mmCIF file of C-alpha atoms in Angstrom:
data_model
loop_
_atom_site.group_PDB
_atom_site.id
_atom_site.type_symbol
_atom_site.label_atom_id
_atom_site.label_comp_id
_atom_site.label_asym_id
_atom_site.label_seq_id
_atom_site.Cartn_x
_atom_site.Cartn_y
_atom_site.Cartn_z
ATOM 1 C CA MET A 62 8.027 37.268 -7.141
ATOM 2 C CA MET A 63 11.593 38.351 -7.981
ATOM 3 C CA ARG A 64 12.563 37.853 -4.354
ATOM 4 C CA ILE A 65 11.369 34.228 -4.451
ATOM 5 C CA LEU A 66 13.171 33.524 -7.733
ATOM 6 C CA TYR A 67 16.354 35.070 -6.361
ATOM 7 C CA GLN A 68 16.097 32.903 -3.230
ATOM 8 C CA ILE A 69 15.589 29.781 -5.365
ATOM 9 C CA LEU A 70 18.658 30.602 -7.451
ATOM 10 C CA ARG A 71 20.729 31.410 -4.383
ATOM 11 C CA THR A 72 19.698 28.234 -2.495
ATOM 12 C CA GLY A 73 20.141 25.759 -5.357
ATOM 13 C CA ILE A 74 19.245 22.077 -5.128
ATOM 14 C CA VAL A 75 18.975 20.884 -1.534
ATOM 15 C CA THR A 76 17.803 17.287 -2.001
ATOM 16 C CA GLU A 77 20.140 14.387 -1.372
ATOM 17 C CA ALA A 78 20.607 11.282 -3.442
ATOM 18 C CA MET A 79 19.364 8.058 -1.922
ATOM 19 C CA PRO A 80 22.130 5.817 -0.522
ATOM 20 C CA ARG A 81 23.208 3.258 -3.143
ATOM 21 C CA GLU A 82 22.568 0.181 -0.996
ATOM 22 C CA ILE A 83 18.959 1.227 -0.323
ATOM 23 C CA ASN A 84 18.400 2.093 -3.975
ATOM 24 C CA ALA A 85 19.822 -1.275 -5.053
ATOM 25 C CA ARG A 86 17.546 -3.099 -2.593
ATOM 26 C CA ILE A 87 14.456 -1.280 -3.898
ATOM 27 C CA GLU A 88 15.456 -1.870 -7.536
ATOM 28 C CA ALA A 89 16.000 -5.607 -6.958
ATOM 29 C CA ALA A 90 12.692 -6.094 -5.162
ATOM 30 C CA GLY A 91 10.911 -3.863 -7.676
ATOM 31 C CA GLY A 92 12.273 -5.867 -10.596
ATOM 32 C CA ARG A 93 10.970 -9.106 -9.087
ATOM 33 C CA LEU A 94 7.636 -7.449 -8.371
ATOM 34 C CA GLU A 95 7.352 -6.108 -11.920
ATOM 35 C CA GLU A 96 7.977 -9.575 -13.369
ATOM 36 C CA ALA A 97 5.393 -11.139 -11.041
ATOM 37 C CA VAL A 98 2.828 -8.457 -11.921
ATOM 38 C CA LYS A 99 3.405 -8.963 -15.658
ATOM 39 C CA ARG A 100 3.171 -12.736 -15.346
ATOM 40 C CA ARG A 101 0.080 -12.813 -13.127
ATOM 41 C CA PHE A 102 -1.883 -9.710 -14.159
ATOM 42 C CA ARG A 103 -0.662 -9.065 -17.721
ATOM 43 C CA LYS A 104 1.016 -5.685 -17.107
ATOM 44 C CA SER A 105 -0.608 -3.980 -14.117
ATOM 45 C CA LEU A 106 -1.897 -4.660 -10.632
ATOM 46 C CA THR A 107 -4.713 -2.410 -9.447
ATOM 47 C CA ILE A 108 -5.044 -1.842 -5.712
ATOM 48 C CA ARG A 109 -7.925 -0.431 -3.674
ATOM 49 C CA GLN A 110 -6.731 0.917 -0.333
ATOM 50 C CA VAL A 111 -9.268 0.690 2.504
ATOM 51 C CA ASP A 112 -8.920 2.489 5.831
ATOM 52 C CA ALA A 113 -10.988 0.429 8.263
ATOM 53 C CA GLY A 114 -10.291 2.764 11.195
ATOM 54 C CA SER A 115 -6.565 3.452 11.372
ATOM 55 C CA CYS A 116 -4.589 6.350 12.829
ATOM 56 C CA ASN A 117 -3.312 7.234 9.298
ATOM 57 C CA GLY A 118 0.278 6.182 10.020
ATOM 58 C CA CYS A 119 -0.003 3.275 7.582
ATOM 59 C CA GLU A 120 -1.651 5.525 4.975
ATOM 60 C CA LEU A 121 1.397 7.807 5.061
ATOM 61 C CA GLU A 122 3.637 4.817 4.321
ATOM 62 C CA ILE A 123 1.331 3.653 1.521
ATOM 63 C CA HIS A 124 1.450 7.163 0.040
ATOM 64 C CA ALA A 125 5.236 6.908 0.140
ATOM 65 C CA LEU A 126 4.965 4.056 -2.364
ATOM 66 C CA ASN A 127 4.106 6.740 -4.919
ATOM 67 C CA ASN A 128 6.969 9.100 -4.075
ATOM 68 C CA PRO A 129 10.008 9.434 -6.378
ATOM 69 C CA LEU A 130 12.080 6.977 -4.292
ATOM 70 C CA TYR A 131 9.710 4.023 -4.612
ATOM 71 C CA ASN A 132 7.553 5.115 -7.583
ATOM 72 C CA CYS A 133 5.451 1.950 -7.581
ATOM 73 C CA GLU A 134 3.838 2.796 -10.937
ATOM 74 C CA ARG A 135 7.081 1.865 -12.689
ATOM 75 C CA TYR A 136 6.474 -1.701 -11.455
ATOM 76 C CA GLY A 137 2.924 -1.741 -12.832
ATOM 77 C CA ILE A 138 1.113 -0.972 -9.562
ATOM 78 C CA ARG A 139 -1.785 1.486 -9.680
ATOM 79 C CA PHE A 140 -4.338 2.579 -7.102
ATOM 80 C CA THR A 141 -8.039 2.858 -7.872
ATOM 81 C CA ALA A 142 -11.006 4.439 -6.118
ATOM 82 C CA SER A 143 -13.400 1.613 -6.963
ATOM 83 C CA PRO A 144 -13.169 -1.976 -5.708
ATOM 84 C CA ARG A 145 -14.807 -3.138 -8.963
ATOM 85 C CA PHE A 146 -11.559 -2.409 -10.819
ATOM 86 C CA ALA A 147 -9.224 -3.732 -8.120
ATOM 87 C CA ASP A 148 -7.198 -6.935 -8.035
ATOM 88 C CA MET A 149 -6.056 -6.411 -4.457
ATOM 89 C CA LEU A 150 -7.290 -4.749 -1.269
ATOM 90 C CA LEU A 151 -4.701 -3.048 0.923
ATOM 91 C CA VAL A 152 -6.452 -2.684 4.295
ATOM 92 C CA THR A 153 -5.203 -0.626 7.245
ATOM 93 C CA GLY A 154 -6.366 -0.187 10.825
ATOM 94 C CA PRO A 155 -8.488 -2.264 13.170
ATOM 95 C CA VAL A 156 -12.023 -2.774 11.892
ATOM 96 C CA THR A 157 -14.273 -0.347 13.693
ATOM 97 C CA HIS A 158 -17.897 -1.363 14.117
ATOM 98 C CA ASN A 159 -18.892 1.482 11.781
ATOM 99 C CA MET A 160 -16.557 0.229 9.023
ATOM 100 C CA GLU A 161 -17.313 -3.494 9.286
ATOM 101 C CA ARG A 162 -20.192 -3.452 6.794
ATOM 102 C CA ALA A 163 -18.319 -1.175 4.382
ATOM 103 C CA LEU A 164 -15.286 -3.480 4.453
ATOM 104 C CA ARG A 165 -17.444 -6.558 3.739
ATOM 105 C CA ARG A 166 -19.191 -4.790 0.868
ATOM 106 C CA THR A 167 -15.866 -3.637 -0.564
ATOM 107 C CA TYR A 168 -14.533 -7.199 -0.407
ATOM 108 C CA GLU A 169 -17.674 -8.586 -2.067
ATOM 109 C CA ALA A 170 -17.464 -5.965 -4.843
ATOM 110 C CA THR A 171 -13.863 -6.856 -5.658
ATOM 111 C CA PRO A 172 -13.535 -9.326 -8.563
ATOM 112 C CA ALA A 173 -11.362 -12.464 -8.356
ATOM 113 C CA PRO A 174 -8.604 -13.119 -7.334
ATOM 114 C CA LYS A 175 -9.532 -10.838 -4.343
ATOM 115 C CA LEU A 176 -6.057 -10.586 -2.850
ATOM 116 C CA VAL A 177 -6.112 -9.007 0.619
ATOM 117 C CA VAL A 178 -3.052 -7.566 2.360
ATOM 118 C CA ALA A 179 -3.390 -6.394 5.974
ATOM 119 C CA VAL A 180 -1.015 -3.450 6.469
ATOM 120 C CA GLY A 181 0.158 -2.640 9.997
ATOM 121 C CA ASP A 182 -0.216 -4.216 13.409
ATOM 122 C CA CYS A 183 -3.744 -2.849 13.842
ATOM 123 C CA ALA A 184 -4.942 -4.532 10.634
ATOM 124 C CA CYS A 185 -3.175 -7.778 11.556
ATOM 125 C CA ASN A 186 -4.386 -8.205 15.139
ATOM 126 C CA GLY A 187 -6.065 -5.024 16.343
ATOM 127 C CA GLY A 188 -2.785 -3.462 17.515
ATOM 128 C CA ILE A 189 -3.072 -1.089 20.454
ATOM 129 C CA PHE A 190 -6.824 -0.816 19.904
ATOM 130 C CA GLY A 191 -7.466 -4.565 20.229
ATOM 131 C CA GLU A 192 -11.084 -5.628 20.556
ATOM 132 C CA SER A 193 -13.459 -3.295 22.333
ATOM 133 C CA TYR A 194 -16.927 -1.794 22.165
ATOM 134 C CA ALA A 195 -15.737 0.205 19.125
ATOM 135 C CA SER A 196 -13.356 -2.235 17.421
ATOM 136 C CA ARG A 197 -13.635 -5.776 16.074
ATOM 137 C CA GLY A 198 -9.848 -6.164 16.085
ATOM 138 C CA GLY A 199 -7.865 -7.338 13.043
ATOM 139 C CA ILE A 200 -9.423 -7.500 9.592
ATOM 140 C CA GLY A 201 -9.079 -11.284 9.580
ATOM 141 C CA LYS A 202 -12.208 -11.405 11.742
ATOM 142 C CA VAL A 203 -14.244 -9.764 8.971
ATOM 143 C CA ILE A 204 -12.695 -10.834 5.622
ATOM 144 C CA PRO A 205 -10.084 -13.454 4.627
ATOM 145 C CA VAL A 206 -6.495 -12.177 4.694
ATOM 146 C CA ASP A 207 -3.792 -13.481 2.342
ATOM 147 C CA VAL A 208 -0.757 -11.654 3.732
ATOM 148 C CA ALA A 209 -0.142 -9.713 6.951
ATOM 149 C CA VAL A 210 2.477 -6.952 6.960
ATOM 150 C CA HIS A 211 3.413 -6.224 10.574
ATOM 151 C CA GLY A 212 4.819 -2.958 11.846
ATOM 152 C CA CYS A 213 3.546 0.262 13.347
ATOM 153 C CA PRO A 214 3.654 1.547 10.686
ATOM 154 C CA PRO A 215 5.474 -0.789 8.277
ATOM 155 C CA ASP A 216 7.914 0.952 5.939
ATOM 156 C CA PRO A 217 7.154 1.162 2.198
ATOM 157 C CA PHE A 218 9.665 -1.599 1.423
ATOM 158 C CA ALA A 219 7.833 -3.972 3.784
ATOM 159 C CA ILE A 220 4.543 -3.078 2.078
ATOM 160 C CA LEU A 221 6.060 -3.793 -1.352
ATOM 161 C CA SER A 222 7.342 -7.118 -0.033
ATOM 162 C CA GLY A 223 3.857 -7.949 1.297
ATOM 163 C CA ILE A 224 2.310 -7.169 -2.083
ATOM 164 C CA MET A 225 4.910 -9.408 -3.734
ATOM 165 C CA LYS A 226 4.224 -12.232 -1.281
ATOM 166 C CA ALA A 227 0.456 -12.009 -1.913
ATOM 167 C CA ILE A 228 0.967 -12.227 -5.684
ATOM 168 C CA GLU A 229 3.317 -15.204 -5.426
ATOM 169 C CA GLU A 230 1.395 -17.200 -2.814
ATOM 170 C CA LYS A 231 -2.178 -17.022 -4.091
ATOM 171 C CA ARG A 232 -2.397 -18.692 -7.457
#
């Protein structure tokens, strides 16, 4: 134990500050997003993330929305485990045949306004998986999509921008 504490004291802080231009970009977009969330949803936007058959690359970027750099909760964005409490579905991956029914049921269980954001190339158009015996392709073939965020995987800033676009466009 003492050896670990000594190593911690000897090493010191090794993290780096985020570059100012990136931080300013995130703060500006986050401020706009926070205002839109307050105006449309009266303080907070609740999101249900659905993996319809992805490789988990997009999930890693969605998880990054909760890290200290992006910290999406400060803009009023929260994730929930139940679609019944969600305002928005964030769907990743091509829709596998095994997930098609689950995705439809999740969409039907979500109350209005039922915003849907397709995250990643696979969710938008099937990506490298396309349509096959195991995949239906993009989620637009199963449920209506409001905004598509392209990229493999899209970075957290692109996902935040997609969320913002969905809030502003569907009224």
